[in-house]
Structures are given as structure tokens and as C-alpha cells.
PDB file of C-alpha atoms and ligand atoms in Angstrom:
ATOM      1  CA  MET A   1       0.000   0.000   0.000  1.00 49.00           C
ATOM      2  CA  ARG A   2       1.443   3.351  -1.035  1.00 51.00           C
ATOM      3  CA  THR A   3       0.488   5.296   2.100  1.00 51.00           C
ATOM      4  CA  ALA A   4       2.400   2.824   4.259  1.00 50.00           C
ATOM      5  CA  ILE A   5       5.558   3.471   2.232  1.00 51.00           C
ATOM      6  CA  VAL A   6       5.157   7.243   2.610  1.00 49.00           C
ATOM      7  CA  LEU A   7       4.732   6.911   6.377  1.00 52.00           C
ATOM      8  CA  GLU A   8       7.872   4.818   6.696  1.00 49.00           C
ATOM      9  CA  MET A   9       9.908   7.320   4.671  1.00 46.00           C
ATOM     10  CA  PRO A  10      10.018  10.643   6.506  1.00 52.00           C
ATOM     11  CA  THR A  11      10.797  13.764   4.504  1.00 80.00           C
ATOM     12  CA  TRP A  12      14.414  14.032   5.534  1.00 90.00           C
ATOM     13  CA  SER A  13      15.199  10.417   4.547  1.00 91.00           C
ATOM     14  CA  ALA A  14      13.660  10.917   1.117  1.00 90.00           C
ATOM     15  CA  LEU A  15      15.637  14.146   0.618  1.00 89.00           C
ATOM     16  CA  ALA A  16      18.858  12.539   1.794  1.00 92.00           C
ATOM     17  CA  LEU A  17      18.447   9.577  -0.566  1.00 92.00           C
ATOM     18  CA  ASP A  18      17.751  12.022  -3.422  1.00 90.00           C
ATOM     19  CA  GLY A  19      20.852  13.978  -2.414  1.00 90.00           C
ATOM     20  CA  LEU A  20      22.994  10.846  -2.554  1.00 91.00           C
ATOM     21  CA  ARG A  21      21.627   9.970  -5.980  1.00 90.00           C
ATOM     22  CA  ALA A  22      22.202  13.531  -7.233  1.00 89.00           C
ATOM     23  CA  ALA A  23      25.816  13.263  -6.047  1.00 88.00           C
ATOM     24  CA  GLY A  24      26.143  10.114  -8.138  1.00 87.00           C
ATOM     25  CA  LEU A  25      26.407   7.878  -5.085  1.00 82.00           C
ATOM     26  CA  ARG A  26      24.892   4.495  -4.591  1.00 76.00           C
ATOM     27  CA  ARG A  27      22.049   4.600  -2.103  1.00 70.00           C
ATOM     28  CA  GLY A  28      22.140   0.964  -1.119  1.00 72.00           C
ATOM     29  CA  GLY A  29      23.548  -0.912   1.839  1.00 85.00           C
ATOM     30  CA  ALA A  30      25.062   1.031   4.711  1.00 90.00           C
ATOM     31  CA  ARG A  31      24.159   4.473   3.358  1.00 93.00           C
ATOM     32  CA  ARG A  32      20.494   3.633   3.033  1.00 93.00           C
ATOM     33  CA  ALA A  33      20.421   1.970   6.460  1.00 94.00           C
ATOM     34  CA  VAL A  34      22.055   5.014   8.101  1.00 95.00           C
ATOM     35  CA  VAL A  35      19.696   7.447   6.340  1.00 95.00           C
ATOM     36  CA  GLU A  36      16.621   5.456   7.312  1.00 93.00           C
ATOM     37  CA  TYR A  37      17.720   5.110  10.924  1.00 95.00           C
ATOM     38  CA  LEU A  38      18.668   8.788  11.338  1.00 94.00           C
ATOM     39  CA  GLY A  39      15.492   9.941   9.617  1.00 91.00           C
ATOM     40  CA  ALA A  40      13.423   8.211  12.301  1.00 91.00           C
ATOM     41  CA  GLN A  41      15.237   9.974  15.177  1.00 91.00           C
ATOM     42  CA  ASP A  42      14.239  13.325  16.663  1.00 86.00           C
ATOM     43  CA  CYS A  43      17.745  14.159  17.839  1.00 91.00           C
ATOM     44  CA  CYS A  44      21.403  13.271  17.389  1.00 93.00           C
ATOM     45  CA  CYS A  45      23.018   9.817  17.585  1.00 94.00           C
ATOM     46  CA  SER A  46      26.579   8.582  17.795  1.00 95.00           C
ATOM     47  CA  ALA A  47      27.915   6.216  15.127  1.00 95.00           C
ATOM     48  CA  GLN A  48      27.808   3.424  17.702  1.00 94.00           C
ATOM     49  CA  GLU A  49      24.134   4.113  18.496  1.00 94.00           C
ATOM     50  CA  ILE A  50      23.350   4.137  14.787  1.00 96.00           C
ATOM     51  CA  ARG A  51      25.137   0.808  14.319  1.00 96.00           C
ATOM     52  CA  GLU A  52      23.230  -0.694  17.260  1.00 96.00           C
ATOM     53  CA  GLY A  53      19.929   0.737  16.050  1.00 95.00           C
ATOM     54  CA  ILE A  54      20.426  -0.749  12.604  1.00 95.00           C
ATOM     55  CA  ALA A  55      21.451  -4.075  14.148  1.00 95.00           C
ATOM     56  CA  ALA A  56      18.270  -4.048  16.284  1.00 94.00           C
ATOM     57  CA  SER A  57      16.213  -3.797  13.106  1.00 91.00           C
ATOM     58  CA  GLY A  58      17.922  -6.911  11.773  1.00 90.00           C
ATOM     59  CA  SER A  59      20.655  -5.570   9.460  1.00 89.00           C
ATOM     60  CA  ALA A  60      24.352  -5.735  10.197  1.00 90.00           C
ATOM     61  CA  VAL A  61      26.443  -2.695   9.249  1.00 93.00           C
ATOM     62  CA  GLY A  62      29.971  -2.209  10.562  1.00 93.00           C
ATOM     63  CA  VAL A  63      30.793   0.934  12.503  1.00 93.00           C
ATOM     64  CA  ALA A  64      33.415   1.906   9.876  1.00 94.00           C
ATOM     65  CA  SER A  65      30.708   1.835   7.192  1.00 94.00           C
ATOM     66  CA  VAL A  66      28.471   3.954   9.428  1.00 96.00           C
ATOM     67  CA  TYR A  67      31.274   6.530   9.762  1.00 95.00           C
ATOM     68  CA  ARG A  68      31.880   6.527   6.000  1.00 94.00           C
ATOM     69  CA  ALA A  69      28.171   7.057   5.349  1.00 95.00           C
ATOM     70  CA  LEU A  70      28.075   9.886   7.934  1.00 96.00           C
ATOM     71  CA  ASP A  71      31.133  11.558   6.357  1.00 95.00           C
ATOM     72  CA  THR A  72      29.437  11.479   2.965  1.00 94.00           C
ATOM     73  CA  LEU A  73      26.164  12.816   4.379  1.00 95.00           C
ATOM     74  CA  ALA A  74      28.038  15.580   6.225  1.00 95.00           C
ATOM     75  CA  GLU A  75      29.893  16.577   3.041  1.00 94.00           C
ATOM     76  CA  LEU A  76      26.534  16.874   1.301  1.00 93.00           C
ATOM     77  CA  ARG A  77      25.281  18.921   4.291  1.00 91.00           C
ATOM     78  CA  LEU A  78      22.540  16.408   4.926  1.00 92.00           C
ATOM     79  CA  VAL A  79      23.743  15.749   8.471  1.00 94.00           C
ATOM     80  CA  GLN A  80      25.508  17.983  10.949  1.00 91.00           C
ATOM     81  CA  ARG A  81      27.893  17.019  13.650  1.00 91.00           C
ATOM     82  CA  VAL A  82      26.706  17.851  17.154  1.00 91.00           C
ATOM     83  CA  ASP A  83      29.276  18.320  19.895  1.00 88.00           C
ATOM     84  CA  VAL A  84      27.861  18.446  23.425  1.00 89.00           C
ATOM     85  CA  GLY A  85      31.267  18.487  25.066  1.00 85.00           C
ATOM     86  CA  ASP A  86      31.582  14.864  26.180  1.00 85.00           C
ATOM     87  CA  GLY A  87      34.019  13.856  23.449  1.00 89.00           C
ATOM     88  CA  VAL A  88      31.467  11.751  21.551  1.00 90.00           C
ATOM     89  CA  ALA A  89      30.741  12.764  17.948  1.00 92.00           C
ATOM     90  CA  ARG A  90      26.997  12.749  17.337  1.00 94.00           C
ATOM     91  CA  PHE A  91      25.158  13.355  14.114  1.00 95.00           C
ATOM     92  CA  GLU A  92      21.784  14.867  13.414  1.00 93.00           C
ATOM     93  CA  PRO A  93      19.749  15.221  10.215  1.00 92.00           C
ATOM     94  CA  VAL A  94      19.760  18.746   8.755  1.00 89.00           C
ATOM     95  CA  ARG A  95      16.050  19.254   8.219  1.00 81.00           C
ATOM     96  CA  ALA A  96      14.708  21.716   5.682  1.00 65.00           C
ATOM     97  CA  ASP A  97      11.653  22.389   7.862  1.00 59.00           C
ATOM     98  CA  HIS A  98      13.844  24.118  10.420  1.00 62.00           C
ATOM     99  CA  HIS A  99      13.685  21.560  13.141  1.00 69.00           C
ATOM    100  CA  HIS A 100      15.679  23.796  15.448  1.00 82.00           C
ATOM    101  CA  HIS A 101      16.323  22.574  18.973  1.00 90.00           C
ATOM    102  CA  HIS A 102      18.898  22.532  21.731  1.00 92.00           C
ATOM    103  CA  HIS A 103      20.331  19.762  23.842  1.00 94.00           C
ATOM    104  CA  LEU A 104      20.169  18.538  27.415  1.00 95.00           C
ATOM    105  CA  VAL A 105      23.022  16.266  28.436  1.00 94.00           C
ATOM    106  CA  CYS A 106      22.993  13.964  31.446  1.00 94.00           C
ATOM    107  CA  ASP A 107      26.451  13.867  33.013  1.00 91.00           C
ATOM    108  CA  ASP A 108      25.601  10.587  34.762  1.00 91.00           C
ATOM    109  CA  CYS A 109      24.256   8.338  31.995  1.00 91.00           C
ATOM    110  CA  GLY A 110      25.330  10.367  28.954  1.00 89.00           C
ATOM    111  CA  ARG A 111      21.823  10.629  27.538  1.00 90.00           C
ATOM    112  CA  VAL A 112      21.286  13.518  25.117  1.00 92.00           C
ATOM    113  CA  ALA A 113      17.743  14.857  24.757  1.00 93.00           C
ATOM    114  CA  PRO A 114      16.352  17.666  22.579  1.00 93.00           C
ATOM    115  CA  PHE A 115      14.422  20.665  23.873  1.00 94.00           C
ATOM    116  CA  THR A 116      12.914  23.789  22.348  1.00 92.00           C
ATOM    117  CA  ASP A 117      12.149  27.077  24.031  1.00 93.00           C
ATOM    118  CA  GLU A 118      10.718  30.031  22.111  1.00 92.00           C
ATOM    119  CA  PRO A 119      11.399  32.689  24.794  1.00 94.00           C
ATOM    120  CA  LEU A 120      15.011  31.474  24.884  1.00 94.00           C
ATOM    121  CA  GLU A 121      15.297  31.921  21.108  1.00 92.00           C
ATOM    122  CA  ARG A 122      14.029  35.497  21.406  1.00 93.00           C
ATOM    123  CA  ALA A 123      16.349  36.195  24.348  1.00 95.00           C
ATOM    124  CA  LEU A 124      19.349  34.989  22.310  1.00 93.00           C
ATOM    125  CA  GLU A 125      18.343  37.209  19.372  1.00 92.00           C
ATOM    126  CA  ARG A 126      18.020  40.179  21.725  1.00 95.00           C
ATOM    127  CA  ALA A 127      21.373  39.479  23.384  1.00 95.00           C
ATOM    128  CA  ALA A 128      23.095  39.188  19.993  1.00 95.00           C
ATOM    129  CA  GLY A 129      21.508  42.448  18.821  1.00 95.00           C
ATOM    130  CA  ARG A 130      22.594  44.231  21.974  1.00 96.00           C
ATOM    131  CA  LEU A 131      26.162  42.994  21.386  1.00 96.00           C
ATOM    132  CA  GLY A 132      26.083  44.109  17.759  1.00 95.00           C
ATOM    133  CA  TYR A 133      25.931  40.601  16.288  1.00 93.00           C
ATOM    134  CA  THR A 134      23.713  39.270  13.566  1.00 89.00           C
ATOM    135  CA  LEU A 135      22.900  35.807  14.805  1.00 84.00           C
ATOM    136  CA  GLU A 136      23.383  33.126  12.168  1.00 83.00           C
ATOM    137  CA  GLN A 137      23.342  30.099  14.393  1.00 80.00           C
ATOM    138  CA  HIS A 138      23.718  29.170  18.006  1.00 87.00           C
ATOM    139  CA  ASP A 139      24.100  26.100  20.163  1.00 86.00           C
ATOM    140  CA  VAL A 140      22.773  25.760  23.667  1.00 92.00           C
ATOM    141  CA  VAL A 141      23.755  22.746  25.761  1.00 93.00           C
ATOM    142  CA  LEU A 142      22.366  22.294  29.272  1.00 95.00           C
ATOM    143  CA  ARG A 143      24.227  19.830  31.464  1.00 94.00           C
ATOM    144  CA  GLY A 144      23.069  18.072  34.605  1.00 94.00           C
ATOM    145  CA  ALA A 145      21.290  14.918  35.673  1.00 93.00           C
ATOM    146  CA  CYS A 146      18.327  13.516  33.743  1.00 93.00           C
ATOM    147  CA  ASP A 147      15.093  12.617  35.489  1.00 92.00           C
ATOM    148  CA  ASP A 148      15.970   8.906  35.731  1.00 92.00           C
ATOM    149  CA  CYS A 149      19.408   9.560  37.179  1.00 93.00           C
ATOM    150  CA  ARG A 150      18.110  12.236  39.529  1.00 91.00           C
ATOM    151  CA  ARG A 151      15.483   9.911  40.971  1.00 90.00           C
ATOM    152  CA  GLY A 152      18.098   7.204  41.357  1.00 84.00           C
ATOM    153  CA  LEU A 153      20.344   9.454  43.424  1.00 64.00           C
ATOM    154  CA  ALA A 154      20.880   8.533  47.079  1.00 48.00           C
ATOM    155  CA  PRO A 155      19.275  11.042  49.472  1.00 51.00           C
ATOM    156  CA  PRO A 156      21.707  13.615  50.875  1.00 50.00           C
ATOM    157  CA  GLY A 157      23.700  12.293  53.779  1.00 43.00           C
ATOM    158  CA  ALA A 158      23.018   8.628  52.992  1.00 39.00           C
TER     159      ALA A 158
HETATM  160 ZN1   ZN B   1      19.363  17.215  18.591  1.00 92.16          ZN
HETATM  161 ZN1   ZN B   2      20.921  10.165  33.149  1.00 92.16          ZN
END
């Protein structure tokens, strides 16, 4: 059924596969698997997470192939590298529909989660204007303990 195919192929994945074809690159194997996995995520993933995610869906792709696919996608500006300061390279789809968000990082379990905040966006624009900058892009990373880790913490003094 056609609708089912459309639902399984989010916009970014379709664009990325078109981009690979336009660049004269084969879209099969590891590249396709990486594109389909990333397209289903709402935030960034490390190469290792991508490899594990693909493996969980029943295909085996080596981590070196995942890195090669990510390099190619980054060169084509279809993915961007996200650095949240923990030394792990993560990658996120560059979405045409301006899927702008920031990141929360848990220092205990390493989880990275997306968040959006409209007043924060406006505050950043205002701050940049006050400082005489035209804001082209910005990254905001909040660090701390995620809800799971926080609840797992021993009570003070224990
Ligand atoms: Zn993200
Ligand atoms: Zn955590």
C-alpha cells in the first residue's frame, strides 16, 4: 500500500536519498540503512548508536561503514555534527523544515535529549543584537542529571 511506504519514509530520509543519488552515489547498503535510521530519530546519535539501532532492526552494518556514510552525508550537508562536550561525535539530520532545537546532556548516563524554548530563542536574538551581532546560528547545551538519574540518586547524607 502506497500510504504505508510514505509513512515509513520521513521527509528528511527521502531528501537525503535524493541527495545521494544527485551526487552520483549508490544509495544501497550502509548508506540507506544510516539514512533510514537517522530519519526516524528526533535528535542526534553517535555512530555506535546508529550501528546498534540498525542491528536491532535486523541488518548488520559495521561501525566503519556507518562513519563513511556519515562523512558522505556531512559533506553533502545532509547531516551535521553535534558536539555536546563529552568527546562523543553525534550526528543529526539537517532538516529543511527548520527543526531547530537545543540539547540537554545527562552527566551521569550520557543521555542527550532535545528541547525547544521560544522565549530562549528570542532572548538569544536580543542578546546578539545588543552585542552588535547578527545571529546566524547558536548552540545551547544544558548539562546536569536527567530525570531517571536524579530519581536514582541517594538522598543527601546517605
Ligand atoms: Zn538534537
Ligand atoms: Zn541520566
